[in-house]
mmCIF file of C-alpha atoms (C1' of nucleotides) in Angstrom:
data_model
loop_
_atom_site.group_PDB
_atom_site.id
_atom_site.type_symbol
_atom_site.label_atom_id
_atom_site.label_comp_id
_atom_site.label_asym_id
_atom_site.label_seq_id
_atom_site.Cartn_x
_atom_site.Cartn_y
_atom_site.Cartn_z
ATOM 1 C CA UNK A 12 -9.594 11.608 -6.722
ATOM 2 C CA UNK A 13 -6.451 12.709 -8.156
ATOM 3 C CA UNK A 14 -5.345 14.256 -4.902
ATOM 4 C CA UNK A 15 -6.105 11.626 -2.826
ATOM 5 C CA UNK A 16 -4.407 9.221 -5.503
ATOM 6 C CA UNK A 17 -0.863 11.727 -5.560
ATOM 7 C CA UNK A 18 -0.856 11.787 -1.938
ATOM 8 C CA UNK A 19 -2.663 9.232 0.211
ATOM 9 C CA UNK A 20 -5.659 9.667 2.155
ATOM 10 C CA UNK A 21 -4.151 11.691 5.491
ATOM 11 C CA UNK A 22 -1.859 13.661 3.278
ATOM 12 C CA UNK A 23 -4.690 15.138 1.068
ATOM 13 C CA UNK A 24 -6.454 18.043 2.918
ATOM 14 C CA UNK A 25 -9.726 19.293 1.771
ATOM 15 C CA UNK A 26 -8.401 22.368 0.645
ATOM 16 C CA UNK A 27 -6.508 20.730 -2.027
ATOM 17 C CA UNK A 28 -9.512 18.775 -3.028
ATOM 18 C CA UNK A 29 -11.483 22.159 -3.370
ATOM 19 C CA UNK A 30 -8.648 24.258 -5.199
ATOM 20 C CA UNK A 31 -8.375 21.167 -7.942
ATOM 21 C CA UNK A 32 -11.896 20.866 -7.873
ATOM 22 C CA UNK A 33 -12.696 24.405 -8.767
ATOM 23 C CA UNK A 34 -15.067 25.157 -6.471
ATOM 24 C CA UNK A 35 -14.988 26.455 -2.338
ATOM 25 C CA UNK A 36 -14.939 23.958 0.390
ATOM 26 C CA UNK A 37 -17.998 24.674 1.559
ATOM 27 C CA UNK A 38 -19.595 23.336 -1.830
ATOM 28 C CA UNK A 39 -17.404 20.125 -1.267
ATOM 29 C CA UNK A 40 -19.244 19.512 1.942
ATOM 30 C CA UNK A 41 -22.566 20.446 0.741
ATOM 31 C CA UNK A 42 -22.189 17.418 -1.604
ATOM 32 C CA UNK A 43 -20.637 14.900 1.057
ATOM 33 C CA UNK A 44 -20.871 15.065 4.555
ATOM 34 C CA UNK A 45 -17.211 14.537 5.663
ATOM 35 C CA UNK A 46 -13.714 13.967 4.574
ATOM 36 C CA UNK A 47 -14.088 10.479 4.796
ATOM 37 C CA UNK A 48 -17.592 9.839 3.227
ATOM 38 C CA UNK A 49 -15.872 11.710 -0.062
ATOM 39 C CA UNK A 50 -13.083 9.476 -0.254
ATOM 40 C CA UNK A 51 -15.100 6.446 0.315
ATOM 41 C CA UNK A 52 -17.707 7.818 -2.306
ATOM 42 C CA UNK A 53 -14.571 8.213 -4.840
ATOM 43 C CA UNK A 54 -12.899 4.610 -4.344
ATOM 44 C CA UNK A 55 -16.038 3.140 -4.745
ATOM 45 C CA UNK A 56 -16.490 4.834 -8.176
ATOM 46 C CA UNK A 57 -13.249 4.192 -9.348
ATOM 47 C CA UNK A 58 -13.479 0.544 -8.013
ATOM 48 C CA UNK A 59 -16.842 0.361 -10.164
ATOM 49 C CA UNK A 60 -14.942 1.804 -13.203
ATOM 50 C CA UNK A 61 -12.011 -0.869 -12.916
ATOM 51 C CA UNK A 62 -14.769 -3.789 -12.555
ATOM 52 C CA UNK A 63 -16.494 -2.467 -15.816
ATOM 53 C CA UNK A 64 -12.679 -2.265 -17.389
ATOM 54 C CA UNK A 65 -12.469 -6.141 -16.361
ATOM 55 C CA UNK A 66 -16.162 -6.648 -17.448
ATOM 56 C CA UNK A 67 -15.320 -5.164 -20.561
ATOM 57 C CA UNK A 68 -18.489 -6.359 -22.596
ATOM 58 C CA UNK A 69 -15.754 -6.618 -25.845
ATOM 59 C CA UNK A 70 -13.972 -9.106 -24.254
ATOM 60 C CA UNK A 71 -17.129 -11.328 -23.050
ATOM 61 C CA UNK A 72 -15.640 -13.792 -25.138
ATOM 62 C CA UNK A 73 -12.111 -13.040 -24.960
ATOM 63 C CA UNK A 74 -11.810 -16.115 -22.331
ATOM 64 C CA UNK A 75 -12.523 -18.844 -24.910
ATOM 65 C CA UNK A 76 -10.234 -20.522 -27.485
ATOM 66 C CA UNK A 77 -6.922 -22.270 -27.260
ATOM 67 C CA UNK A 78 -5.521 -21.894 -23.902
ATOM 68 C CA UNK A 79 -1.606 -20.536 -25.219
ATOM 69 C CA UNK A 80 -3.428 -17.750 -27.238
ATOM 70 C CA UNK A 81 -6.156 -16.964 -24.317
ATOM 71 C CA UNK A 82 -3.810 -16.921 -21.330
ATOM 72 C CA UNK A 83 -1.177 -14.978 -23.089
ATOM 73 C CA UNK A 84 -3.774 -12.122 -24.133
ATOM 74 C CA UNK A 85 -5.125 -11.707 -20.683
ATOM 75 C CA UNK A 86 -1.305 -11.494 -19.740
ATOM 76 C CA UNK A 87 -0.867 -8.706 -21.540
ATOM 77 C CA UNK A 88 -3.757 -6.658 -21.319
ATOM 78 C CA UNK A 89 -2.921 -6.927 -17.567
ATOM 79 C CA UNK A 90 0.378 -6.184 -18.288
ATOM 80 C CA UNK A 91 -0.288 -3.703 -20.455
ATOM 81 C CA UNK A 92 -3.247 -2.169 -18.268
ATOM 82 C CA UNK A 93 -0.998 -1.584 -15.452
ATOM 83 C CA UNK A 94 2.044 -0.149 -17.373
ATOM 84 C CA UNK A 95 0.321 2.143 -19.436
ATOM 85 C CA UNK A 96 -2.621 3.401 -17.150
ATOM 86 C CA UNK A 97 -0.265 5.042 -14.117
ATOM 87 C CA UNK A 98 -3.795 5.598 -12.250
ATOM 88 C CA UNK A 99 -3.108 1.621 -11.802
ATOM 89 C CA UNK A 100 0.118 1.894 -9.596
ATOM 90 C CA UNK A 101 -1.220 4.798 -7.664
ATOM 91 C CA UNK A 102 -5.041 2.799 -7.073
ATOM 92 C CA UNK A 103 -2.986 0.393 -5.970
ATOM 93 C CA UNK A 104 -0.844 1.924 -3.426
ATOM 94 C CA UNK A 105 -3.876 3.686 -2.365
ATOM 95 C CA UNK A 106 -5.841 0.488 -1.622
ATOM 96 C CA UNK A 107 -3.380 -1.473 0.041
ATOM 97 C CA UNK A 108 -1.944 1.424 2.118
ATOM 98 C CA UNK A 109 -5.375 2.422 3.423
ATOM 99 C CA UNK A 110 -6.836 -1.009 3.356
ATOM 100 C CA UNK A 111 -5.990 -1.148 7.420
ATOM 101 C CA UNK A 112 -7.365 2.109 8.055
ATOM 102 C CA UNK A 113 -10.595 1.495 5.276
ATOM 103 C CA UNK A 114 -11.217 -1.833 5.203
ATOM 104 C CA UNK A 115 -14.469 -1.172 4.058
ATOM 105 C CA UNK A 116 -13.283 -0.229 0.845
ATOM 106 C CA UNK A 117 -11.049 -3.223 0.249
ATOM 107 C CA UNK A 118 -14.157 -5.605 0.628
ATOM 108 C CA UNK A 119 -15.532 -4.193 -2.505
ATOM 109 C CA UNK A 120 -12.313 -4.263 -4.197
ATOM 110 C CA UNK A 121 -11.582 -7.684 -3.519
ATOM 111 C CA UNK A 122 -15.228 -8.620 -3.983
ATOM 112 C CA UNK A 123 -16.195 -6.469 -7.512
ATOM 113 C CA UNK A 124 -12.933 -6.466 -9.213
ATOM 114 C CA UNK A 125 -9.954 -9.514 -7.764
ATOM 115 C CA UNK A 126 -13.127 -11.953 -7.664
ATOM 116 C CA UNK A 127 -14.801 -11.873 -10.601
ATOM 117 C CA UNK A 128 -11.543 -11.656 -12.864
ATOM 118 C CA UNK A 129 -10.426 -14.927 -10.605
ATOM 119 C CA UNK A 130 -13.828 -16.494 -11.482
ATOM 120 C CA UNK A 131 -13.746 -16.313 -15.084
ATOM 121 C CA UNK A 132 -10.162 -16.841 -15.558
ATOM 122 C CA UNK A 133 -10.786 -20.525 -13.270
ATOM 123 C CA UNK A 134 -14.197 -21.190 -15.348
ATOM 124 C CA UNK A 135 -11.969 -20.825 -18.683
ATOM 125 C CA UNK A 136 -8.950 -22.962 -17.190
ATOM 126 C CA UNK A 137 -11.555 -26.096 -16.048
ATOM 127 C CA UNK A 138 -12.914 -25.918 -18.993
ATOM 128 C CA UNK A 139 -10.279 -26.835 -20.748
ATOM 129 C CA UNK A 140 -9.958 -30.518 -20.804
ATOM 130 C CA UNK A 141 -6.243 -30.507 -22.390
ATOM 131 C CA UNK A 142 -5.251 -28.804 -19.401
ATOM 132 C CA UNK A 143 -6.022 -31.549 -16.852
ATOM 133 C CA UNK A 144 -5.651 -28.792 -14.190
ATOM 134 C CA UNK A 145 -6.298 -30.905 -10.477
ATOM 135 C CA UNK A 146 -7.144 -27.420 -9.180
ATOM 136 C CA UNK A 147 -8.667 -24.348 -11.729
ATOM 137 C CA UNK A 148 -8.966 -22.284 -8.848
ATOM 138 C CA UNK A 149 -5.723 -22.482 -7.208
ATOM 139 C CA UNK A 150 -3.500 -22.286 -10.535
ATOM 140 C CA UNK A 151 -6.050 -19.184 -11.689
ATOM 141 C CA UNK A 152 -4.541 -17.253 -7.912
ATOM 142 C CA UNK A 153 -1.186 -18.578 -9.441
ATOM 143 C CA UNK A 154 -1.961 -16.625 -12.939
ATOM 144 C CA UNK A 155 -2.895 -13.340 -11.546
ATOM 145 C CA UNK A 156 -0.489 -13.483 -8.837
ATOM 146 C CA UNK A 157 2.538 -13.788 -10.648
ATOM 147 C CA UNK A 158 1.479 -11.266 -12.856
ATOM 148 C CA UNK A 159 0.161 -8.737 -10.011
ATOM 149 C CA UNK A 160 3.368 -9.213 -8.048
ATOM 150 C CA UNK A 161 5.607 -8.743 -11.225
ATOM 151 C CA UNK A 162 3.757 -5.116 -11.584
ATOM 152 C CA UNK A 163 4.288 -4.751 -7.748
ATOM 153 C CA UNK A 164 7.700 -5.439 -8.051
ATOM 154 C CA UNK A 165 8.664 -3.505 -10.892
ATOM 155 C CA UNK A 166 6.486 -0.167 -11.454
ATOM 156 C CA UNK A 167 4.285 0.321 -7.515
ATOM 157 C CA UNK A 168 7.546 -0.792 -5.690
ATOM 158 C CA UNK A 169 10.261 0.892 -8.684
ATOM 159 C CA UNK A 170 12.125 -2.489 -8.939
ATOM 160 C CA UNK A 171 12.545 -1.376 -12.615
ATOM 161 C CA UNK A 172 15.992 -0.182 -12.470
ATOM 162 C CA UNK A 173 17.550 -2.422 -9.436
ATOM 163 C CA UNK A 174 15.713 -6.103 -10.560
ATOM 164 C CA UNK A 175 15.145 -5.929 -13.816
ATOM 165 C CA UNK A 176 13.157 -8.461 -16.085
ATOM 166 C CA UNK A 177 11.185 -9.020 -18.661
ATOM 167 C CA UNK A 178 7.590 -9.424 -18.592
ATOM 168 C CA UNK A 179 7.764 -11.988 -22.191
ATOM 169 C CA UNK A 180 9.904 -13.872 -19.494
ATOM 170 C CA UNK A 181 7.006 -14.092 -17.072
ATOM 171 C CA UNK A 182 4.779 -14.593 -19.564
ATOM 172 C CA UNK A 183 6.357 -17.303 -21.610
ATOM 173 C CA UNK A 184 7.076 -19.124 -18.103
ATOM 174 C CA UNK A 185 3.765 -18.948 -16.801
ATOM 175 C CA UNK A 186 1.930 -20.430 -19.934
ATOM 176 C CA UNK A 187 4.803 -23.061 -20.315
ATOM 177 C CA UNK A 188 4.260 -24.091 -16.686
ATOM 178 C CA UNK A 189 0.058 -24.393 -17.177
ATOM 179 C CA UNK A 190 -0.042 -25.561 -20.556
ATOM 180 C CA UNK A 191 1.305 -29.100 -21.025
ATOM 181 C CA UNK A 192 3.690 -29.083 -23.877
ATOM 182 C CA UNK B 13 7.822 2.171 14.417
ATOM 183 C CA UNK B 14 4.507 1.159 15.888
ATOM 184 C CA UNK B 15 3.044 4.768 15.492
ATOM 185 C CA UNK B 16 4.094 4.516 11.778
ATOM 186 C CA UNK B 17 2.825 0.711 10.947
ATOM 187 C CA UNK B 18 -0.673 1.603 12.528
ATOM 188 C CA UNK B 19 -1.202 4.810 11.221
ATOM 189 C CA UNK B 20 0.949 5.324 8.283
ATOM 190 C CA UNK B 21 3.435 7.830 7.681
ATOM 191 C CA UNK B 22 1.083 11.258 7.807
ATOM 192 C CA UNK B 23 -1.466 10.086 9.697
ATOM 193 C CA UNK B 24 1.043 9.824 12.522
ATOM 194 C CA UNK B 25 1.931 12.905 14.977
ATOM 195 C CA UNK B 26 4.627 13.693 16.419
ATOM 196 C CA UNK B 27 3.099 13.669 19.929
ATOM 197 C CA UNK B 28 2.285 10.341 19.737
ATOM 198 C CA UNK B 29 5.670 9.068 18.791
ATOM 199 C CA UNK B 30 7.287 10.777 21.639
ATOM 200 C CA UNK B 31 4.525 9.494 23.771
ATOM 201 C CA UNK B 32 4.198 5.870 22.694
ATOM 202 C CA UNK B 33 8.814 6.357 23.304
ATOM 203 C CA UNK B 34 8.088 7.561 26.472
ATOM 204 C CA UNK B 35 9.819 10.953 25.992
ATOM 205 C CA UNK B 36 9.029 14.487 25.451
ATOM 206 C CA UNK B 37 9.149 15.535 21.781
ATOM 207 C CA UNK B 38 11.992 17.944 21.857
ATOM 208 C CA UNK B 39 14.125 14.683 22.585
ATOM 209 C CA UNK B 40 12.478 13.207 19.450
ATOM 210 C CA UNK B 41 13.849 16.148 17.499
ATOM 211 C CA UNK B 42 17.161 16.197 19.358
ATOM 212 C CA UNK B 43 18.355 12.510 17.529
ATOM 213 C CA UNK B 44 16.554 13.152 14.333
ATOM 214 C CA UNK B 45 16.647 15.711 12.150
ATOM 215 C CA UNK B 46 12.745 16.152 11.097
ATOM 216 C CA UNK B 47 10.000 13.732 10.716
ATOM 217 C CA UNK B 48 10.796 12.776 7.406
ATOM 218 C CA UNK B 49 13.768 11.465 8.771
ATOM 219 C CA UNK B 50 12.427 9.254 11.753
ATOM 220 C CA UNK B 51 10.226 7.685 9.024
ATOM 221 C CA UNK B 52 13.257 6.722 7.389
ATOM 222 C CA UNK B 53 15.429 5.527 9.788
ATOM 223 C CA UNK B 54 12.912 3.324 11.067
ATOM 224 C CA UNK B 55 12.065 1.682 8.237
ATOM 225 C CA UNK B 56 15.593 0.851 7.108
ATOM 226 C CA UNK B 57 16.164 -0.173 10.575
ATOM 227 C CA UNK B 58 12.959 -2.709 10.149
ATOM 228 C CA UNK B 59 13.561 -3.323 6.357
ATOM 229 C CA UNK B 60 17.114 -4.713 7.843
ATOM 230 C CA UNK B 61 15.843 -6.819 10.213
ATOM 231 C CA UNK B 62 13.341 -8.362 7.747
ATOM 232 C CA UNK B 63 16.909 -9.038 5.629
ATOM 233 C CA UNK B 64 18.380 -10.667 8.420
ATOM 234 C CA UNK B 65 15.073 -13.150 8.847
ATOM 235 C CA UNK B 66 15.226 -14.206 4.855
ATOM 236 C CA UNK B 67 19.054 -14.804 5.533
ATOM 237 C CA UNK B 68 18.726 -16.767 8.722
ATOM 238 C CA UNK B 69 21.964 -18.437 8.773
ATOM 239 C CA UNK B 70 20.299 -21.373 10.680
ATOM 240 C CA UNK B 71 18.349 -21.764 7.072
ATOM 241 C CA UNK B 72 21.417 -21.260 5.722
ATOM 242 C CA UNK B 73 21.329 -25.265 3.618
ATOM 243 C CA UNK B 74 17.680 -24.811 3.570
ATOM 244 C CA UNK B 75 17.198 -24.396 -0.203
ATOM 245 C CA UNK B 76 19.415 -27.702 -0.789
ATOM 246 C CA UNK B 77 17.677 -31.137 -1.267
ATOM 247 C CA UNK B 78 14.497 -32.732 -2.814
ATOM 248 C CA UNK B 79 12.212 -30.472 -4.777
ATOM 249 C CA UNK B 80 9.287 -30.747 -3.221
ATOM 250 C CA UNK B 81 10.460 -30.858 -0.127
ATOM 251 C CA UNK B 82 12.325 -27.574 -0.678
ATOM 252 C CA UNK B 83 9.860 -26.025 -2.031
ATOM 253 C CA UNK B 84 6.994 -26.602 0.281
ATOM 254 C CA UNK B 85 9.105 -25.651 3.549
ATOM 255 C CA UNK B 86 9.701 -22.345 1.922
ATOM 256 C CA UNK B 87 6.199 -21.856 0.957
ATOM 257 C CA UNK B 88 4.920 -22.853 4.221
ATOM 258 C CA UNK B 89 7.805 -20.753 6.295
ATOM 259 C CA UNK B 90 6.340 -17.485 4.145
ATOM 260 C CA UNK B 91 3.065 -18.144 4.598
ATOM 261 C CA UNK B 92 3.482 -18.640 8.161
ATOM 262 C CA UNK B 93 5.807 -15.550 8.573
ATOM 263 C CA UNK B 94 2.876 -13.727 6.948
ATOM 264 C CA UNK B 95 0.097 -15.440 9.017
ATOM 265 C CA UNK B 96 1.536 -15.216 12.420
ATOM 266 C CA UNK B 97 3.453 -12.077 12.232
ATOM 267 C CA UNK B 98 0.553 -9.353 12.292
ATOM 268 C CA UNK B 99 3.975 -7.017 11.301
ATOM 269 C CA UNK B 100 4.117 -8.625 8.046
ATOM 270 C CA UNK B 101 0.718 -7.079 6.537
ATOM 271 C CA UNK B 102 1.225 -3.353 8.059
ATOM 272 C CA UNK B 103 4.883 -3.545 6.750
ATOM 273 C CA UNK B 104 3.207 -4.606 3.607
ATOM 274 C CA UNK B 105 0.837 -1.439 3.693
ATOM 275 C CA UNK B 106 3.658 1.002 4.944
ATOM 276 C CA UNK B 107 5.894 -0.140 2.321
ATOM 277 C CA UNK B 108 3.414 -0.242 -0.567
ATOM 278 C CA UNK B 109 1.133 2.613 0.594
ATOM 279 C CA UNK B 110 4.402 4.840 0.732
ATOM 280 C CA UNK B 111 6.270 3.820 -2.186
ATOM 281 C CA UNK B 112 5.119 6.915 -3.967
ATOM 282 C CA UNK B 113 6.370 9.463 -1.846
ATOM 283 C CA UNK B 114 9.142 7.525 0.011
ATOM 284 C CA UNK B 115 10.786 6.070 -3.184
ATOM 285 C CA UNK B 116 14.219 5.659 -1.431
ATOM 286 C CA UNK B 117 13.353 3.231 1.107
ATOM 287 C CA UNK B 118 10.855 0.866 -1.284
ATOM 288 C CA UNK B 119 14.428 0.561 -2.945
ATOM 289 C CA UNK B 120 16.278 -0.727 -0.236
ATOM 290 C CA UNK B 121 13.551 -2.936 0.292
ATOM 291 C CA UNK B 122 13.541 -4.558 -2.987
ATOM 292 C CA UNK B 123 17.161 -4.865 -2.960
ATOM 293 C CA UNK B 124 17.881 -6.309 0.784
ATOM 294 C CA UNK B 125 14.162 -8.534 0.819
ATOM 295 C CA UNK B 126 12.830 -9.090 -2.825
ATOM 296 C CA UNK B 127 16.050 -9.686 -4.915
ATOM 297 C CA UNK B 128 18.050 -11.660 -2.374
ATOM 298 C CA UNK B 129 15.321 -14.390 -2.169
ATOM 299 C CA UNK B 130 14.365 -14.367 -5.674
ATOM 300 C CA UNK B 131 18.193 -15.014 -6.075
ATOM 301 C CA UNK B 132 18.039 -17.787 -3.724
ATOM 302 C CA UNK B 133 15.305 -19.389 -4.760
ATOM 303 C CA UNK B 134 16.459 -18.900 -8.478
ATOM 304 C CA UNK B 135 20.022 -20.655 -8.141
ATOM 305 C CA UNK B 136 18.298 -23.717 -6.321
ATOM 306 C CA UNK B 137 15.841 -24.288 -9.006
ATOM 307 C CA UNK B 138 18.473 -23.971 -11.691
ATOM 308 C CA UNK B 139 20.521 -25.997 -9.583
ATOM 309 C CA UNK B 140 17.857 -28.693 -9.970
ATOM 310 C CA UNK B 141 18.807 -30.893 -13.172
ATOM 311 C CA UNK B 142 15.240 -33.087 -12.573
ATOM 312 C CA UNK B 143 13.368 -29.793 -12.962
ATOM 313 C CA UNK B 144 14.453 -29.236 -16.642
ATOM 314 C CA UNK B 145 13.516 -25.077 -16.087
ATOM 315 C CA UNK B 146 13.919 -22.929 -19.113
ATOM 316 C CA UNK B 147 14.008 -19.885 -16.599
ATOM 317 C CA UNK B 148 14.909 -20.279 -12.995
ATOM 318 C CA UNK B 149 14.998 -16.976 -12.632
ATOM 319 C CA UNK B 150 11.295 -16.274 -14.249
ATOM 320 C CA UNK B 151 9.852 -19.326 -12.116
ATOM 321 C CA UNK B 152 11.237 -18.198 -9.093
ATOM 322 C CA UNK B 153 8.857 -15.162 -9.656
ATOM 323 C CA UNK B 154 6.006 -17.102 -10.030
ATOM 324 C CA UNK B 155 6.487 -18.927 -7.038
ATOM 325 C CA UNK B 156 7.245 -16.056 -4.928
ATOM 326 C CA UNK B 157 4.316 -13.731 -6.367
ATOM 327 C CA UNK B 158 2.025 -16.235 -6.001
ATOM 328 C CA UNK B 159 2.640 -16.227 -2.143
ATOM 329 C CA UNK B 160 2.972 -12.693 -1.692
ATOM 330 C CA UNK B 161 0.137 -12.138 -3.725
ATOM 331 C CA UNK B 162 -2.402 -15.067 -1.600
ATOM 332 C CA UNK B 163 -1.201 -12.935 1.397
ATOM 333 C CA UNK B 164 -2.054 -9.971 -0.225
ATOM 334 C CA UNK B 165 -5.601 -10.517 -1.290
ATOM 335 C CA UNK B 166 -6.912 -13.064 1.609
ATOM 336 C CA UNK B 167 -4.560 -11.152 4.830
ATOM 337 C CA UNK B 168 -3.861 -7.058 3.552
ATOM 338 C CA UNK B 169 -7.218 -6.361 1.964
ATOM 339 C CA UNK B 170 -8.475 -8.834 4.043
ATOM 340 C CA UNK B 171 -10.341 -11.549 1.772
ATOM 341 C CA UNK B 172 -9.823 -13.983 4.144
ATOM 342 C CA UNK B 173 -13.672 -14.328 4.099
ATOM 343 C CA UNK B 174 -14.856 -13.098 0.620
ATOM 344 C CA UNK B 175 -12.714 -14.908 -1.082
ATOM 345 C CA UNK B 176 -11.718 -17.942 1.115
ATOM 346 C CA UNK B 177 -9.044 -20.348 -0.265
ATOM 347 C CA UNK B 178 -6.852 -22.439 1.627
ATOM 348 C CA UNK B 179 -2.897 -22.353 1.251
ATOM 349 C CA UNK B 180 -2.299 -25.696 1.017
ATOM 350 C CA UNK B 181 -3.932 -25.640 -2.650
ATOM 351 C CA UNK B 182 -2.247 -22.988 -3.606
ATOM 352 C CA UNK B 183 1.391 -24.408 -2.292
ATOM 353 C CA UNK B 184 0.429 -27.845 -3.825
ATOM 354 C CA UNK B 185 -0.826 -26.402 -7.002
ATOM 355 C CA UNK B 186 2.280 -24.663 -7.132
ATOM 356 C CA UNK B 187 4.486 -27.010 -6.417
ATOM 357 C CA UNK B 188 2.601 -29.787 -8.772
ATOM 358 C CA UNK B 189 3.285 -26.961 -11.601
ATOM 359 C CA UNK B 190 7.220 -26.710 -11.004
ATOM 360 C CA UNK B 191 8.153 -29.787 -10.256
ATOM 361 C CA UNK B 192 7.532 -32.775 -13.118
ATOM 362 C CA UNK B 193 5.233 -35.900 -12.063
ATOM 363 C "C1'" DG C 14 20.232 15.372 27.242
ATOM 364 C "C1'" DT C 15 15.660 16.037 28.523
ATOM 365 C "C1'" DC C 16 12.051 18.742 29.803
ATOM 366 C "C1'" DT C 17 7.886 22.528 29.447
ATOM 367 C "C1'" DA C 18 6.016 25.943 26.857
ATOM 368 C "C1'" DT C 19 5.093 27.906 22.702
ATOM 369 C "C1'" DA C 20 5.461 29.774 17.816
ATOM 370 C "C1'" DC C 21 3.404 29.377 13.501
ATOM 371 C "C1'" DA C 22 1.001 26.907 9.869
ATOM 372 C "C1'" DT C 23 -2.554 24.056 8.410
ATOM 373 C "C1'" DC C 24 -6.131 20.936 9.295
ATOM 374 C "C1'" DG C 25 -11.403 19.632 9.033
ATOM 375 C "C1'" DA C 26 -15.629 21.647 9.346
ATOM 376 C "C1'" DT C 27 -19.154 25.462 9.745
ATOM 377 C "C1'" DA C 28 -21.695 30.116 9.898
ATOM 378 C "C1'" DG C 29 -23.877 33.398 7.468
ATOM 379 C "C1'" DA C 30 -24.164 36.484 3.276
ATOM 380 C "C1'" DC C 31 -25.599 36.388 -1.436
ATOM 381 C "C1'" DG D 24 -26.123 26.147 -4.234
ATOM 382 C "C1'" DT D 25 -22.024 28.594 -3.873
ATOM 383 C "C1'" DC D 26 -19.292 31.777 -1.845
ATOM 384 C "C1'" DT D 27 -15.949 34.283 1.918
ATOM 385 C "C1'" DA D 28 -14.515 34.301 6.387
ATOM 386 C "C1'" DT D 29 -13.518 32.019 10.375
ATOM 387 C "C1'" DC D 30 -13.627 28.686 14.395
ATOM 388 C "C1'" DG D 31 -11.226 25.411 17.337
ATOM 389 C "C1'" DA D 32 -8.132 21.659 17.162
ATOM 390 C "C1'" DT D 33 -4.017 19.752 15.876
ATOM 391 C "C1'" DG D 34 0.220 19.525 13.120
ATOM 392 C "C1'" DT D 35 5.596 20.190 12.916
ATOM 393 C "C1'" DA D 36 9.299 22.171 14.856
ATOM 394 C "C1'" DT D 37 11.899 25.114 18.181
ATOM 395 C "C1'" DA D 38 13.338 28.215 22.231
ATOM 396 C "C1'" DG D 39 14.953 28.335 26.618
ATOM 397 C "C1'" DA D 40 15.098 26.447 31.488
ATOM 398 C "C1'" DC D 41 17.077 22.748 34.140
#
DNA sequence: GTCTATACATCGATAGAC
DNA sequence: GTCTATCGATGTATAGAC
């Protein structure tokens, strides 16, 4: 996974993935019948690990209190997730640049991990009755987005340096906008 | 260009670049240096055309008048630029998928694209007294990544069906955020 | 300037020994 | 099960004729 993470999917050759394995190519394809079937076989792990990250049983309850404290702690364990844990930058180029070429493996993506963080984050936000949200679902795409596209922006896309900005900014704006003052 | 979009940047040969141009590939090599190269002139080339088509000067008093009016004509001119111009999601893929190894032309990209619209869009909403923003510059971010981010999961790792959600909640959700009842 | 032909490396995948 | 050795195809890049 780490080679196919460093340099795309076309750019890693099976060689590689043997030599940083540790073992011969011909073990590699003993285990997994072609270039493609391992690299769909190692998404779909990693996609299962970053579902059970979101699914973190710890935080089953994380999404329930007052909504300035909630929202701003999911902010920044998203935040925080993506700036600390580099594998998150690289997953992501990875998954959006193949996603034409394996759209297979964007399904479960979208489906295991985007969906059920969307879910729970628009259950939490109708549930809150001091919100008077007209649309949980919609402002919950507004949430994550701003915050996905700020990482985008910043670390996949190195925006760092030439646009910078805060993330308390982002933060702070994005609560103040949802939560009524 | 083509080549590149559908296939990404090592996936695509040589041979077909000179064939899709019509030429032999020693006249490839004769007006650019190496492959590497190509890549990059091409997508500065296309990353400068997508500058000129955020600074239409036609649009030029676009971002002047009523809020909402403003602001839905720019959400719905994205979001159509995105739907309707299949170049928008492989330029998306190319851009993001190569970021890693192609560092100096996400740059350019981010500085001729990203930051010139987030500046526009920044200055109108602080230009806004009605709106009563703390941040301008923070809320144009969350307008813009919420956008880029709907065309993101429902167009580039296509959750169109998984995941359906129509824009027009998401541009009046946003919209019903920003701008005070 | 553009072509054909080719050099040289590396690719994915497999055969056969152990 | 794992290895070494290798196949045929394809990759980038260039040489030399026109």
């Amino acid at each position: 996974m780490q080679e196919f993470l460093a340099n795309g999917y076309a750019a890693t050759s099976m060689d590689r993935v043997a030599a940083t394995a540790g073992v011969s190519k011909a073990t590699v394809y003993s285990h997994f019948q072609d270039k493609a079937s391992l690299f769909a076989a190692l998404v779909q792990e990693l996609a299962e690990e970053k579902f059970r990250t979101v699914f973190d049983p710890r935080d089953h309850n994380a999404l329930k209190g007052e909504p300035r404290q909630v929202l701003s702690e999911l902010a920044e364990k998203v935040l925080d997730d993506a700036a600390q844990d580099s594998q998150f930058c690289e997953f992501m180029r990875l998954i959006v640049g193949e996603s034409g070429r394996f759209p297979e493996l964007a399904a479960p993506y979208v489906q295991n991990v985007a969906k059920p963080l969307l879910d729970a984050l628009a259950r939490y936000l109708a549930s809150c009755p001091e919100l008077q949200l007209a649309d949980p679902e919609a402002t919950a795409r507004v949430f994550i987005g701003t915050l996905i596209y700020f990482v985008l922006l910043q670390r996949v896309l190195g925006g760092k340096d030439s646009l910078p900005m805060e993330s308390d900014r982002i933060v702070t704006t994005l609560i103040d906008l949802i939560v009524p003052a």
